[in-house]
């Protein structure tokens, strides 16, 4: 093992300045001698003030110290990342006489005080003689009288500072119907409980609100009589003795830290306590760095394992949002990957509702590509839905719970048919119109950003049993989406054409008329003939992505216009050069479309801002909303004038979330200030104050395409996910997700991300990438900053210097020295879909300071050599494997040079590589569409290990179980998840519960009990390998009495070790005094020696 940060097992606690841990490693002349175990990088709250000979780095509250032998000392707080070199923390070898005397005197006092403090922590007696009960918090029904503490049912008394490190002894008496609990080891990680009743006693562990009984026995205690309770804590063992003949014994594999003692009485019981003694002991030190908890149970057989769909984070390809006219608390949203979702609680939570709509798209055929949805206003139990690409229509007669296919007469032409909208005739539920999009690359180039798009309209008069085409624009033309029918004349139809991200007919000169388009289609005879309302009617922009009709004045309509093509910059310059305003915006007609007037125009700095959605509010028709990717607007005069609503640097939407294009807006019919926006990039967002503020309202609704997932090394419920919809964090195993797009002027976070990783020794330290730049967070994603990147000559690469470089695709921390981090480059398309990768330059970058700065170390990988995965040897930080488009490579010098490893003659793209965390010679690698390969000699020779895998697997990730390296898991982009229990030699499929088998990144918790995987269209899935969900990072407990202020209710799972012992308080005072005198005497001798040396 190289010198520097050793393996996690070499950790040793170092307590400085009280009970707060500070791990310090040093490798200079004054540090530990050779061979001394040095701690890896840890996070520890700074002592205030530090009592060591190191200069303090910061005294600011909340500052953290990251320390590691042989590398930087970094002060990290929530405001900045400031790196301080080791030289600045010099030893004070020559101290002026006065300062030295003061220092030695201070050490003597500390020695005396530490002895007294230790005495107070052990052997303390509480006789309950003072009615004020100093040092305790209690409810009103907990009183002291006659030298006894009496607590009635549902009452408690708490001693927050009590050190229950060696155990307790007390006398007690219990009466009435109920039980009592003695709670101890109370911390953010949970608590231990001794539960005592008239018939049973038990030792219980509570973590995150989940309780596990460690030991229990019949109590047979005499009710109403005094008896002795003794609890002894020693190491991992707990012994409880209750009265005559009742003994409990438990061994904890992961004892909890924490102080405090709580006496809590439940039911109608009344308990009296006297003569409480706190037994001394060393107690439990808070963990210096994450350690892998020992699993309490073996994973279940494959047949018993079922994945949990977390329903998040938000993402996918959202489209429509609608409400039920009969019950406005019922809402519907669609997603082109996860289908229909229904909310019955007014949009707060969502459940998938696709029964009858089979999966039919995606790389595995698991996607349910529902794009459009409409509720019948005449009969709200009838709901219509249409698919993307596959040309299917479904009808529900039970409010969307079940579906029946109704698309007879519809034929998919060209490359695909997508239904963009439905409209029901105001006089008959049997008459329905379906608007659609035809796509063809062969007839007009790409369907996106090109003119390979066409439009079509179908009509049924028999509730979908048969359909006829009533308009076909051919290819190229413009797709159709919204239709509005004049309620006073059902033959009068209005149809929007075009949308902001598709091509159309009539594209002209790229500089003067690059877009073309149609405008609004109008029919006066029920669709038998059509008129185009375009430029001659006042529409300067003919991409009408959204259209809405005034609920009470059908001659008043609003149209949202715009196009977001990245290739129309020349057009924007052309408009500015001529002094013209933007043709995009909102258009309004008061005469049924004969004349349109532009009523909302983007400003010059956003001259081609594409307005993608507009909507009247049905409850208050004069209120309307419009939106673009950047802004939301509100009108209070039926769209005649508009006001821009507040937004942030990332656009509209909730804080910390980059929302993207609003694809549909819907007002609550009962409250015009309450509106939903469904996001084209997935996710549903709610405002309840007229668009001033927004919240994420997507719980359970996700079709997210994700590339990466990472899990906290300590807390199994804390998980991160990254992909095209942003960067997200969940603290409860994936039930709720929070955005982490916390931008600052120096780090404007974007929407699309490739990879996120958590520092294995600092859970607050994250690295994130979706471009050639690295973003670093030192506070769990609450803030970010760019980490500088330099070339081999030390020149910083930024701006144009990054041109031509692919986005960063993967990070890998060195297990033996987490200050060493590697990163590789590859484009997102080849990462997700395993397509051929464009050239990247073959770059691997390396950080020597935990990701704070980076250097381009290699240019010798063959080109193209998109780096798809990296793995670092568990004991040698300079030995790294790179899985690339051109094969598998190994570097033994930290990425400066690379050697190609011949796995198989068929080897081309190697998509994943992993190294056994306990044996660096044991390596697994996957060759795309060939299989899995294993090496037992560090990559020199290889053998096929494909038994149990699909014949042509597309493995995306391989992870070892840290609690048992013979157990591995793999994610396949084409066939789901696999498990091996023999070191990777054979595999078994574990797909139960996976509604989407197109899997990408995987992450396993440090205790090996929970496995997370990202997917292409299903968000994050979680596999609880022992059948129990992970403890959330924060649990609020409900109590019938006021919550004690000394004990936060938020409980977090933590793990450490226990050491216990029993001693005499007087002895500790004496020992403390002797230590103080020894400090003083030794200091004087040292002072005398230094003085003589100075002569």
Coordinates of C-alpha atoms in Angstrom, one line a residue, residues 247-565:
X247 CA -31.8 -11.3 33.0
X248 CA -31.4 -10.0 29.4
X249 CA -28.3 -10.3 27.3
X250 CA -27.8 -8.8 23.8
X251 CA -24.8 -8.4 21.5
X252 CA -24.9 -5.4 19.0
X253 CA -22.8 -5.6 15.9
X254 CA -23.0 -1.9 15.4
X255 CA -23.5 -0.2 18.8
X256 CA -24.9 3.3 18.7
X257 CA -23.0 6.4 20.0
X258 CA -24.6 9.1 21.9
X259 CA -25.4 10.5 25.4
X260 CA -28.5 11.2 27.3
X261 CA -31.0 9.3 29.5
X262 CA -34.7 9.3 29.2
X263 CA -37.3 7.7 31.5
X264 CA -40.6 7.4 29.6
X265 CA -43.8 5.9 31.0
X266 CA -46.6 4.7 28.7
X267 CA -50.3 3.8 29.0
X268 CA -52.0 4.2 32.4
X269 CA -48.9 3.1 34.3
X270 CA -47.3 5.1 37.1
X271 CA -43.6 4.6 37.8
X272 CA -41.4 5.8 40.7
X273 CA -37.6 6.0 40.5
X274 CA -34.9 6.5 43.2
X275 CA -31.1 6.2 43.6
X276 CA -30.1 6.5 40.0
X277 CA -26.4 5.8 39.4
X278 CA -24.6 6.4 36.1
X279 CA -21.9 3.8 35.7
X280 CA -18.6 5.0 34.1
X281 CA -17.2 3.7 30.9
X282 CA -15.4 4.8 27.8
X283 CA -18.6 4.9 25.8
X284 CA -18.9 5.2 22.1
X285 CA -16.9 7.7 20.0
X286 CA -18.7 9.2 17.0
X287 CA -17.4 7.7 13.8
X288 CA -14.4 9.5 12.3
X289 CA -15.1 8.3 8.8
X290 CA -17.7 6.1 7.2
X291 CA -17.3 2.4 8.0
X292 CA -19.2 -0.4 6.4
X293 CA -21.8 -1.7 8.8
X294 CA -21.9 -5.4 9.3
X295 CA -25.0 -6.8 7.7
X296 CA -27.4 -8.4 10.1
X297 CA -28.9 -10.8 7.7
X298 CA -28.0 -12.6 4.4
X299 CA -29.6 -11.4 1.2
X300 CA -32.7 -13.2 0.2
X301 CA -32.8 -15.9 -2.6
X302 CA -33.2 -14.4 -6.0
X303 CA -36.8 -15.6 -6.3
X304 CA -37.7 -13.6 -3.2
X305 CA -36.1 -10.3 -4.3
X306 CA -38.5 -7.6 -5.7
X307 CA -37.4 -4.2 -6.8
X308 CA -39.2 -1.1 -5.5
X309 CA -40.1 1.5 -8.0
X310 CA -39.3 4.8 -6.2
X311 CA -41.4 6.9 -8.6
X312 CA -38.6 9.5 -8.9
X313 CA -36.8 11.6 -9.5
X314 CA -38.8 13.7 -11.9
X315 CA -37.8 13.3 -15.5
X316 CA -38.7 11.6 -18.8
X317 CA -40.8 13.1 -21.5
X318 CA -43.9 14.7 -20.0
X319 CA -46.7 16.1 -22.0
X320 CA -50.3 16.6 -20.9
X321 CA -51.9 17.4 -17.6
X322 CA -55.7 17.3 -17.2
X323 CA -58.3 17.2 -14.4
X324 CA -61.5 15.3 -14.0
X325 CA -64.5 17.6 -14.6
X326 CA -66.6 15.7 -12.1
X327 CA -63.9 15.5 -9.3
X328 CA -61.3 18.2 -9.7
X329 CA -59.2 16.5 -7.0
X330 CA -58.4 13.9 -9.6
X331 CA -55.6 14.8 -12.0
X332 CA -53.9 13.0 -14.9
X333 CA -50.4 13.4 -16.3
X334 CA -48.6 11.5 -19.1
X335 CA -45.1 10.6 -19.9
X336 CA -43.7 9.0 -23.0
X337 CA -41.8 6.4 -21.0
X338 CA -43.9 5.6 -17.9
X339 CA -47.4 6.2 -19.3
X340 CA -50.4 7.6 -17.5
X341 CA -50.3 8.6 -13.9
X342 CA -53.3 9.6 -11.7
X343 CA -53.5 11.7 -8.6
X344 CA -56.5 11.5 -6.3
X345 CA -55.2 14.0 -3.8
X346 CA -55.3 17.1 -5.9
X347 CA -51.9 16.6 -7.5
X348 CA -49.8 15.9 -4.4
X349 CA -48.9 12.3 -5.2
X350 CA -49.2 10.1 -8.3
X351 CA -49.7 6.4 -9.2
X352 CA -49.2 4.7 -12.5
X353 CA -52.4 3.7 -14.2
X354 CA -51.5 1.7 -17.4
X355 CA -53.6 -1.4 -17.1
X356 CA -54.6 -2.3 -20.6
X357 CA -51.8 -0.3 -22.2
X358 CA -49.0 -2.7 -22.8
X359 CA -45.3 -1.7 -22.8
X360 CA -44.3 -1.2 -26.4
X361 CA -41.2 1.0 -26.8
X362 CA -37.6 1.6 -25.6
X363 CA -34.5 -0.5 -25.8
X364 CA -36.2 -3.3 -23.8
X365 CA -39.7 -2.7 -25.0
X366 CA -40.8 -1.8 -21.4
X367 CA -41.7 1.9 -22.1
X368 CA -45.4 2.8 -22.0
X369 CA -45.2 5.7 -24.4
X370 CA -48.4 7.6 -23.7
X371 CA -48.1 11.2 -25.0
X372 CA -51.5 12.8 -25.0
X373 CA -54.6 12.5 -22.8
X374 CA -58.0 14.1 -22.7
X375 CA -60.9 13.8 -20.3
X376 CA -64.4 13.8 -21.9
X377 CA -66.2 16.9 -20.5
X378 CA -69.6 15.3 -21.3
X379 CA -68.8 12.1 -19.4
X380 CA -65.6 12.4 -17.2
X381 CA -65.4 8.6 -16.7
X382 CA -64.3 8.5 -20.3
X383 CA -60.6 9.3 -20.9
X384 CA -58.6 9.1 -24.2
X385 CA -54.9 8.5 -24.5
X386 CA -52.5 8.3 -27.5
X387 CA -49.0 7.0 -27.8
X388 CA -45.7 8.3 -29.1
X389 CA -44.4 6.7 -32.3
X390 CA -46.5 3.5 -32.2
X391 CA -49.7 5.1 -33.4
X392 CA -52.1 3.6 -30.8
X393 CA -55.2 5.1 -29.2
X394 CA -56.7 3.8 -25.9
X395 CA -60.0 4.6 -24.3
X396 CA -60.9 4.3 -20.6
X397 CA -64.5 4.1 -19.3
X398 CA -63.6 4.0 -15.6
X399 CA -61.7 7.3 -15.2
X400 CA -58.4 6.0 -16.4
X401 CA -58.0 3.0 -14.2
X402 CA -58.2 0.5 -17.1
X403 CA -57.8 0.9 -20.8
X404 CA -59.0 -0.6 -24.1
X405 CA -57.3 -0.2 -27.4
X406 CA -59.5 1.8 -29.9
X407 CA -57.5 2.6 -33.1
X408 CA -59.1 0.5 -35.8
X409 CA -58.5 2.1 -39.2
X410 CA -55.3 3.9 -38.2
X411 CA -52.2 2.8 -39.9
X412 CA -48.6 3.8 -39.0
X413 CA -47.0 5.3 -42.0
X414 CA -43.3 6.2 -42.5
X415 CA -41.2 5.9 -39.4
X416 CA -43.8 6.6 -36.8
X417 CA -47.1 8.1 -35.8
X418 CA -47.5 10.1 -32.6
X419 CA -50.8 11.3 -31.2
X420 CA -50.4 14.8 -29.9
X421 CA -54.0 15.6 -28.7
X422 CA -57.6 14.7 -28.5
X423 CA -60.8 16.8 -28.7
X424 CA -64.4 15.6 -27.9
X425 CA -67.3 17.1 -29.8
X426 CA -69.4 19.3 -27.5
X427 CA -72.6 17.5 -28.5
X428 CA -71.5 13.8 -28.6
X429 CA -69.0 11.7 -26.7
X430 CA -68.8 9.4 -29.7
X431 CA -67.3 12.0 -31.9
X432 CA -63.6 12.4 -31.2
X433 CA -60.8 14.1 -33.1
X434 CA -57.2 12.9 -32.8
X435 CA -54.3 15.1 -33.8
X436 CA -50.9 13.6 -34.7
X437 CA -47.4 13.8 -36.0
X438 CA -45.8 11.8 -38.8
X439 CA -42.1 11.2 -38.7
X440 CA -39.7 10.2 -41.5
X441 CA -36.0 10.7 -41.8
X442 CA -35.9 9.3 -45.3
X443 CA -38.3 11.9 -46.7
X444 CA -36.9 15.0 -45.1
X445 CA -34.0 14.5 -42.8
X446 CA -34.2 14.1 -39.1
X447 CA -37.6 14.5 -37.5
X448 CA -36.0 16.7 -34.8
X449 CA -34.5 20.0 -35.9
X450 CA -35.3 19.2 -39.5
X451 CA -38.2 18.9 -41.8
X452 CA -38.8 15.2 -41.6
X453 CA -42.1 15.9 -39.9
X454 CA -45.7 15.9 -41.1
X455 CA -49.2 16.4 -39.6
X456 CA -52.4 14.4 -39.6
X457 CA -55.9 14.6 -38.1
X458 CA -58.3 11.6 -37.6
X459 CA -61.9 11.5 -36.6
X460 CA -64.2 8.8 -35.1
X461 CA -68.0 9.0 -34.9
X462 CA -68.4 5.7 -33.0
X463 CA -66.3 6.1 -29.9
X464 CA -63.1 4.9 -31.5
X465 CA -64.3 1.7 -33.1
X466 CA -63.3 3.1 -36.4
X467 CA -61.3 6.1 -37.5
X468 CA -61.0 8.1 -40.7
X469 CA -58.3 10.6 -41.8
X470 CA -59.7 14.1 -42.4
X471 CA -56.5 16.0 -42.9
X472 CA -53.0 14.9 -44.1
X473 CA -50.3 17.5 -44.5
X474 CA -47.8 15.0 -45.8
X475 CA -44.1 15.2 -45.2
X476 CA -42.8 17.8 -44.8
X477 CA -45.5 19.7 -43.2
X478 CA -46.4 20.7 -39.6
X479 CA -47.6 18.4 -36.9
X480 CA -51.0 19.0 -35.3
X481 CA -51.7 19.2 -31.6
X482 CA -54.5 21.2 -30.1
X483 CA -58.0 21.4 -31.5
X484 CA -60.7 23.7 -30.2
X485 CA -64.4 23.5 -31.2
X486 CA -66.7 26.4 -31.1
X487 CA -69.3 25.3 -28.5
X488 CA -72.0 27.4 -30.4
X489 CA -71.1 25.8 -33.7
X490 CA -69.5 22.3 -33.5
X491 CA -68.6 22.5 -37.2
X492 CA -66.1 25.3 -36.5
X493 CA -62.7 23.8 -35.7
X494 CA -59.3 25.4 -34.9
X495 CA -56.1 23.4 -34.9
X496 CA -52.6 24.4 -33.9
X497 CA -49.7 23.3 -36.1
X498 CA -46.0 23.0 -35.4
X499 CA -44.1 22.9 -32.1
X500 CA -40.9 24.4 -30.8
X501 CA -38.7 21.3 -31.3
X502 CA -39.8 20.0 -34.7
X503 CA -39.2 21.0 -38.3
X504 CA -41.9 21.9 -40.8
X505 CA -42.7 22.7 -44.4
X506 CA -41.5 25.8 -46.1
X507 CA -38.0 26.3 -44.6
X508 CA -36.3 29.1 -46.4
X509 CA -33.0 30.9 -46.3
X510 CA -31.2 30.1 -43.0
X511 CA -30.5 33.8 -42.4
X512 CA -33.8 35.4 -43.3
X513 CA -36.5 32.6 -43.1
X514 CA -35.1 29.4 -41.6
X515 CA -38.3 28.0 -40.0
X516 CA -41.2 28.0 -42.4
X517 CA -44.4 26.4 -40.9
X518 CA -48.1 26.7 -41.4
X519 CA -49.9 28.5 -38.5
X520 CA -53.5 27.7 -37.5
X521 CA -55.8 25.4 -39.4
X522 CA -59.5 26.4 -39.5
X523 CA -62.5 24.4 -40.7
X524 CA -66.0 25.7 -41.0
X525 CA -67.5 22.3 -42.0
X526 CA -66.4 19.8 -39.4
X527 CA -63.1 19.0 -41.1
X528 CA -64.2 18.5 -44.6
X529 CA -62.2 21.5 -45.8
X530 CA -59.5 23.6 -44.2
X531 CA -58.1 27.1 -44.4
X532 CA -54.6 28.1 -43.2
X533 CA -54.3 31.2 -41.0
X534 CA -50.7 32.4 -41.4
X535 CA -48.7 35.5 -42.0
X536 CA -51.5 37.2 -43.9
X537 CA -53.6 36.9 -40.8
X538 CA -51.0 38.5 -38.6
X539 CA -49.0 35.5 -37.4
X540 CA -45.3 36.3 -37.8
X541 CA -44.2 33.0 -36.3
X542 CA -45.9 29.9 -37.7
X543 CA -44.9 27.3 -35.1
X544 CA -48.0 27.4 -32.9
X545 CA -47.1 25.0 -30.1
X546 CA -50.1 25.8 -28.0
X547 CA -53.6 27.1 -28.6
X548 CA -56.4 27.9 -26.1
X549 CA -60.0 29.2 -26.4
X550 CA -61.7 31.6 -24.0
X551 CA -64.2 29.5 -22.0
X552 CA -67.0 32.1 -22.4
X553 CA -66.0 33.9 -25.7
X554 CA -65.2 31.3 -28.3
X555 CA -64.1 34.0 -30.8
X556 CA -61.2 34.9 -28.5
X557 CA -58.2 32.6 -28.8
X558 CA -54.6 32.7 -27.7
X559 CA -51.7 31.1 -29.5
X560 CA -48.1 30.5 -28.2
X561 CA -45.5 30.7 -30.9
X562 CA -41.8 29.9 -31.0
X563 CA -39.0 27.6 -32.1
X564 CA -36.0 26.5 -30.1
X565 CA -33.7 25.3 -32.9

